[in-house]
Amino acid sequence: MNNEILGATYRIEPLDRQAGRDAFTCGVEPLDRYLRQQASQDARRGFAAVFVVVEQQSAEIRGYFTLSMAGVPVTVIPPELRARMPRYPSVPAIRLGRLAVTLSARGRGLGKFLLFDAMDRALHNEVAWSTFIVDAKDEAARKFYLQYGFLGLLDDPDHLYLPRATVKAACAS
Ligand SMILES: CC(C)(COP(=O)(O)OP(=O)(O)OC[C@H]1O[C@@H](n2cnc3c(N)ncnc32)[C@H](O)[C@@H]1OP(=O)(O)O)[C@@H](O)C(=O)NCCC(=O)NCCS
């Protein structure tokens, strides 16, 4: 589906042979390098589903994210949420492993567009999960996620989560 954001048209699609990988610069070198060197291989081998946002006019990649299945040890779930869960040792989760927007396209709403698309894809995944998790790479990334209601897991302040019900409500609104 195409989406118009600030006068440009974008679509999100699985990583394939789209242009712009080499020029992609989000300001965090490991995220740039990942897209250039490792993303295709991870996708092929089932380590991550990689989606890119492509600007229609230039056909170039402006951002990307990865999704994988994950398990969160129940001990890192805050007690108030844990109390409402069955007593399994780990909680099925979807991990938004990476999310990045190229510097030239920052501040146009693409990060939010990618995040909500990732959550929507997670909801439509038929494999069960109850927690949507992200690893914030730095304080700026943490702040980005916190504005959408992400909460801290107990093992690391940069490990953040949203319960499935919150993801569902956010995507429905
Ligand atoms: C974080 C990132 C994906 C945001 O992308 P973006 O396209 O510039 O973000 P958007 O334009 O969609 O911003 C959406 C909202 O988040 C806010 N926002 C963006 N970056 C923010 C930050 N670092 N801290 C707090 N708020 C932020 C915007 O002001 C906007 O708020 P609004 O809807 O009230 O106007 C981008 O800055 C990036 O790629 N950073 C480097 C990689 C990174 O840190 N990835 C995330 C963790 S791995």
mmCIF file of C-alpha atoms and ligand atoms in Angstrom:
data_model
loop_
_atom_site.group_PDB
_atom_site.id
_atom_site.type_symbol
_atom_site.label_atom_id
_atom_site.label_comp_id
_atom_site.label_asym_id
_atom_site.label_seq_id
_atom_site.Cartn_x
_atom_site.Cartn_y
_atom_site.Cartn_z
ATOM 1 C CA MET A 1 0.000 0.000 0.000
ATOM 2 C CA ASN A 2 1.279 3.486 -0.848
ATOM 3 C CA ASN A 3 1.246 6.243 1.752
ATOM 4 C CA GLU A 4 1.683 9.920 1.169
ATOM 5 C CA ILE A 5 3.758 11.721 3.784
ATOM 6 C CA LEU A 6 4.575 15.416 3.384
ATOM 7 C CA GLY A 7 4.100 15.340 -0.370
ATOM 8 C CA ALA A 8 6.147 12.212 -1.099
ATOM 9 C CA THR A 9 4.755 8.726 -1.642
ATOM 10 C CA TYR A 10 6.189 5.755 0.239
ATOM 11 C CA ARG A 11 5.547 2.059 0.388
ATOM 12 C CA ILE A 12 6.864 -0.583 2.742
ATOM 13 C CA GLU A 13 7.957 -3.887 1.239
ATOM 14 C CA PRO A 14 10.257 -6.822 2.029
ATOM 15 C CA LEU A 15 13.933 -6.146 1.345
ATOM 16 C CA ASP A 16 14.834 -7.307 -2.126
ATOM 17 C CA ARG A 17 17.021 -5.564 -4.683
ATOM 18 C CA GLN A 18 15.850 -2.000 -4.035
ATOM 19 C CA ALA A 19 18.308 0.801 -4.702
ATOM 20 C CA GLY A 20 19.849 3.051 -2.090
ATOM 21 C CA ARG A 21 21.415 0.562 0.288
ATOM 22 C CA ASP A 22 24.904 1.990 -0.166
ATOM 23 C CA ALA A 23 23.772 5.568 0.347
ATOM 24 C CA PHE A 24 21.723 4.738 3.432
ATOM 25 C CA THR A 25 22.998 6.767 6.396
ATOM 26 C CA CYS A 26 20.943 6.977 9.578
ATOM 27 C CA GLY A 27 23.702 8.319 11.817
ATOM 28 C CA VAL A 28 24.243 4.990 13.581
ATOM 29 C CA GLU A 29 26.973 3.184 11.655
ATOM 30 C CA PRO A 30 26.130 -0.400 12.739
ATOM 31 C CA LEU A 31 22.564 0.095 11.469
ATOM 32 C CA ASP A 32 23.863 1.339 8.092
ATOM 33 C CA ARG A 33 26.331 -1.514 7.865
ATOM 34 C CA TYR A 34 23.652 -4.039 8.762
ATOM 35 C CA LEU A 35 21.472 -2.953 5.846
ATOM 36 C CA ARG A 36 24.399 -3.019 3.417
ATOM 37 C CA GLN A 37 26.099 -6.200 4.493
ATOM 38 C CA GLN A 38 23.931 -8.499 6.546
ATOM 39 C CA ALA A 39 20.219 -7.846 6.128
ATOM 40 C CA SER A 40 19.740 -9.949 2.982
ATOM 41 C CA GLN A 41 21.543 -12.891 4.472
ATOM 42 C CA ASP A 42 19.553 -12.681 7.725
ATOM 43 C CA ALA A 43 16.314 -12.580 5.734
ATOM 44 C CA ARG A 44 17.342 -15.543 3.580
ATOM 45 C CA ARG A 45 18.358 -17.652 6.561
ATOM 46 C CA GLY A 46 15.308 -16.845 8.661
ATOM 47 C CA PHE A 47 17.036 -14.727 11.306
ATOM 48 C CA ALA A 48 15.031 -11.584 10.578
ATOM 49 C CA ALA A 49 12.264 -10.384 8.328
ATOM 50 C CA VAL A 50 13.591 -7.142 6.820
ATOM 51 C CA PHE A 51 11.229 -4.470 5.516
ATOM 52 C CA VAL A 52 12.258 -1.274 3.771
ATOM 53 C CA VAL A 53 10.361 1.922 3.143
ATOM 54 C CA VAL A 54 10.875 3.033 -0.432
ATOM 55 C CA GLU A 55 10.198 6.483 -1.827
ATOM 56 C CA GLN A 56 8.179 5.997 -4.964
ATOM 57 C CA GLN A 57 9.696 8.785 -7.045
ATOM 58 C CA SER A 58 13.344 7.811 -6.573
ATOM 59 C CA ALA A 59 12.669 4.094 -5.847
ATOM 60 C CA GLU A 60 15.274 4.436 -3.079
ATOM 61 C CA ILE A 61 15.289 3.047 0.440
ATOM 62 C CA ARG A 62 14.583 5.701 3.096
ATOM 63 C CA GLY A 63 14.279 3.469 6.125
ATOM 64 C CA TYR A 64 14.013 -0.108 7.329
ATOM 65 C CA PHE A 65 13.088 -2.353 10.206
ATOM 66 C CA THR A 66 13.544 -5.989 11.163
ATOM 67 C CA LEU A 67 11.164 -8.351 12.935
ATOM 68 C CA SER A 68 11.957 -11.692 14.562
ATOM 69 C CA MET A 69 10.309 -14.053 16.972
ATOM 70 C CA ALA A 70 11.789 -13.948 20.467
ATOM 71 C CA GLY A 71 11.347 -15.228 23.981
ATOM 72 C CA VAL A 72 11.559 -13.014 27.044
ATOM 73 C CA PRO A 73 12.444 -14.690 30.370
ATOM 74 C CA VAL A 74 9.471 -14.217 32.639
ATOM 75 C CA THR A 75 11.790 -12.865 35.353
ATOM 76 C CA VAL A 76 12.389 -9.645 33.383
ATOM 77 C CA ILE A 77 8.683 -8.896 32.999
ATOM 78 C CA PRO A 78 7.491 -6.300 35.545
ATOM 79 C CA PRO A 79 5.499 -8.000 38.350
ATOM 80 C CA GLU A 80 2.198 -6.235 37.597
ATOM 81 C CA LEU A 81 2.130 -7.722 34.082
ATOM 82 C CA ARG A 82 3.657 -11.040 35.156
ATOM 83 C CA ALA A 83 0.840 -11.553 37.671
ATOM 84 C CA ARG A 84 -1.622 -11.776 34.793
ATOM 85 C CA MET A 85 0.423 -14.343 32.853
ATOM 86 C CA PRO A 86 0.530 -18.137 32.951
ATOM 87 C CA ARG A 87 3.514 -19.605 34.771
ATOM 88 C CA TYR A 88 5.708 -20.313 31.771
ATOM 89 C CA PRO A 89 9.472 -19.727 31.982
ATOM 90 C CA SER A 90 9.480 -17.440 28.973
ATOM 91 C CA VAL A 91 7.029 -15.129 27.285
ATOM 92 C CA PRO A 92 6.538 -15.340 23.499
ATOM 93 C CA ALA A 93 7.499 -12.044 21.908
ATOM 94 C CA ILE A 94 8.106 -10.263 18.636
ATOM 95 C CA ARG A 95 11.336 -8.281 18.506
ATOM 96 C CA LEU A 96 11.668 -5.119 16.486
ATOM 97 C CA GLY A 97 15.416 -5.672 16.233
ATOM 98 C CA ARG A 98 16.308 -2.630 14.172
ATOM 99 C CA LEU A 99 14.523 0.505 13.029
ATOM 100 C CA ALA A 100 16.214 3.296 11.112
ATOM 101 C CA VAL A 101 15.414 6.225 8.859
ATOM 102 C CA THR A 102 18.029 7.777 6.591
ATOM 103 C CA LEU A 103 19.214 11.218 7.752
ATOM 104 C CA SER A 104 17.844 13.053 4.711
ATOM 105 C CA ALA A 105 14.323 11.784 5.422
ATOM 106 C CA ARG A 106 14.273 12.397 9.192
ATOM 107 C CA GLY A 107 11.460 14.226 10.923
ATOM 108 C CA ARG A 108 8.874 13.523 8.217
ATOM 109 C CA GLY A 109 6.971 10.871 10.136
ATOM 110 C CA LEU A 110 8.712 7.884 8.545
ATOM 111 C CA GLY A 111 9.961 6.475 11.870
ATOM 112 C CA LYS A 112 6.422 6.467 13.241
ATOM 113 C CA PHE A 113 5.090 5.014 9.979
ATOM 114 C CA LEU A 114 7.634 2.174 10.157
ATOM 115 C CA LEU A 115 6.972 1.486 13.848
ATOM 116 C CA PHE A 116 3.215 1.239 13.332
ATOM 117 C CA ASP A 117 3.646 -0.894 10.231
ATOM 118 C CA ALA A 118 5.897 -3.237 12.230
ATOM 119 C CA MET A 119 3.308 -3.503 15.016
ATOM 120 C CA ASP A 120 0.545 -4.105 12.489
ATOM 121 C CA ARG A 121 2.533 -6.881 10.798
ATOM 122 C CA ALA A 122 3.154 -8.419 14.212
ATOM 123 C CA LEU A 123 -0.588 -8.429 14.959
ATOM 124 C CA HIS A 124 -1.285 -10.170 11.655
ATOM 125 C CA ASN A 125 1.309 -12.862 12.351
ATOM 126 C CA GLU A 126 -0.470 -16.128 13.125
ATOM 127 C CA VAL A 127 2.286 -17.321 15.456
ATOM 128 C CA ALA A 128 1.322 -16.390 19.016
ATOM 129 C CA TRP A 129 3.130 -13.668 20.905
ATOM 130 C CA SER A 130 2.173 -11.581 23.898
ATOM 131 C CA THR A 131 4.876 -8.909 24.081
ATOM 132 C CA PHE A 132 6.378 -6.582 21.471
ATOM 133 C CA ILE A 133 9.973 -5.769 22.368
ATOM 134 C CA VAL A 134 12.616 -3.329 21.169
ATOM 135 C CA ASP A 135 16.252 -2.663 22.102
ATOM 136 C CA ALA A 136 16.809 1.078 22.215
ATOM 137 C CA LYS A 137 20.372 1.637 21.007
ATOM 138 C CA ASP A 138 20.834 4.963 22.802
ATOM 139 C CA GLU A 139 19.015 7.676 24.744
ATOM 140 C CA ALA A 140 17.518 9.256 21.597
ATOM 141 C CA ALA A 141 16.065 5.918 20.526
ATOM 142 C CA ARG A 142 14.716 5.358 24.046
ATOM 143 C CA LYS A 143 12.939 8.710 23.944
ATOM 144 C CA PHE A 144 11.488 7.887 20.521
ATOM 145 C CA TYR A 145 9.941 4.673 21.855
ATOM 146 C CA LEU A 146 8.837 6.041 25.233
ATOM 147 C CA GLN A 147 6.479 8.510 23.546
ATOM 148 C CA TYR A 148 4.504 5.508 22.236
ATOM 149 C CA GLY A 149 4.068 4.086 25.719
ATOM 150 C CA PHE A 150 6.910 1.548 25.707
ATOM 151 C CA LEU A 151 7.834 0.359 29.194
ATOM 152 C CA GLY A 152 11.101 -0.936 30.611
ATOM 153 C CA LEU A 153 11.921 -4.601 31.070
ATOM 154 C CA LEU A 154 13.698 -5.333 34.336
ATOM 155 C CA ASP A 155 17.065 -6.524 32.991
ATOM 156 C CA ASP A 156 18.187 -3.410 31.113
ATOM 157 C CA PRO A 157 16.710 0.118 30.874
ATOM 158 C CA ASP A 158 17.184 0.000 27.084
ATOM 159 C CA HIS A 159 15.068 -3.136 26.725
ATOM 160 C CA LEU A 160 11.524 -1.893 26.219
ATOM 161 C CA TYR A 161 8.203 -3.596 25.646
ATOM 162 C CA LEU A 162 4.553 -3.100 24.861
ATOM 163 C CA PRO A 163 1.938 -5.688 25.843
ATOM 164 C CA ARG A 164 0.010 -7.124 22.896
ATOM 165 C CA ALA A 165 -3.212 -5.407 24.041
ATOM 166 C CA THR A 166 -1.487 -2.012 23.892
ATOM 167 C CA VAL A 167 -0.149 -2.725 20.407
ATOM 168 C CA LYS A 168 -3.652 -3.714 19.319
ATOM 169 C CA ALA A 169 -5.171 -0.540 20.748
ATOM 170 C CA ALA A 170 -2.475 1.657 19.185
ATOM 171 C CA CYS A 171 -2.971 0.124 15.744
ATOM 172 C CA ALA A 172 -6.755 0.387 16.002
ATOM 173 C CA SER A 173 -6.747 4.103 16.848
HETATM 174 C C1 LIG B 1 14.514 7.119 15.757
HETATM 175 C C2 LIG B 1 14.223 7.358 14.270
HETATM 176 C C3 LIG B 1 13.852 6.024 13.613
HETATM 177 C C4 LIG B 1 13.057 8.363 14.139
HETATM 178 O O1 LIG B 1 12.786 8.534 12.761
HETATM 179 P P1 LIG B 1 12.045 9.855 12.199
HETATM 180 O O2 LIG B 1 11.521 9.497 10.853
HETATM 181 O O3 LIG B 1 12.933 11.025 12.290
HETATM 182 O O4 LIG B 1 10.861 10.018 13.238
HETATM 183 P P2 LIG B 1 9.408 10.637 12.941
HETATM 184 O O5 LIG B 1 9.554 11.808 12.041
HETATM 185 O O6 LIG B 1 8.504 9.550 12.512
HETATM 186 O O7 LIG B 1 8.978 11.128 14.366
HETATM 187 C C5 LIG B 1 7.799 10.645 14.977
HETATM 188 C C6 LIG B 1 7.671 11.356 16.293
HETATM 189 O O8 LIG B 1 8.789 11.012 17.105
HETATM 190 C C7 LIG B 1 9.459 12.205 17.530
HETATM 191 N N1 LIG B 1 10.872 11.851 17.572
HETATM 192 C C8 LIG B 1 11.667 11.499 16.549
HETATM 193 N N2 LIG B 1 12.910 11.198 17.000
HETATM 194 C C9 LIG B 1 12.856 11.361 18.329
HETATM 195 C C10 LIG B 1 13.802 11.228 19.377
HETATM 196 N N3 LIG B 1 15.042 10.842 19.153
HETATM 197 N N4 LIG B 1 13.407 11.489 20.652
HETATM 198 C C11 LIG B 1 12.146 11.866 20.926
HETATM 199 N N5 LIG B 1 11.189 12.012 19.976
HETATM 200 C C12 LIG B 1 11.557 11.767 18.714
HETATM 201 C C13 LIG B 1 9.122 13.232 16.502
HETATM 202 O O9 LIG B 1 9.216 14.526 17.021
HETATM 203 C C14 LIG B 1 7.698 12.872 16.168
HETATM 204 O O10 LIG B 1 6.817 13.375 17.162
HETATM 205 P P3 LIG B 1 5.365 13.948 16.737
HETATM 206 O O11 LIG B 1 4.649 12.783 16.081
HETATM 207 O O12 LIG B 1 4.787 14.372 18.035
HETATM 208 O O13 LIG B 1 5.667 15.047 15.769
HETATM 209 C C15 LIG B 1 15.445 8.001 13.543
HETATM 210 O O14 LIG B 1 15.826 9.139 14.251
HETATM 211 C C16 LIG B 1 16.651 7.076 13.394
HETATM 212 O O15 LIG B 1 16.760 6.341 12.423
HETATM 213 N N6 LIG B 1 17.589 7.156 14.359
HETATM 214 C C17 LIG B 1 18.830 6.395 14.270
HETATM 215 C C18 LIG B 1 18.591 4.929 14.519
HETATM 216 C C19 LIG B 1 17.835 4.650 15.790
HETATM 217 O O16 LIG B 1 18.081 5.228 16.829
HETATM 218 N N7 LIG B 1 16.873 3.673 15.688
HETATM 219 C C20 LIG B 1 15.981 3.315 16.772
HETATM 220 C C21 LIG B 1 16.466 2.291 17.682
HETATM 221 S S1 LIG B 1 17.356 0.956 17.012
#
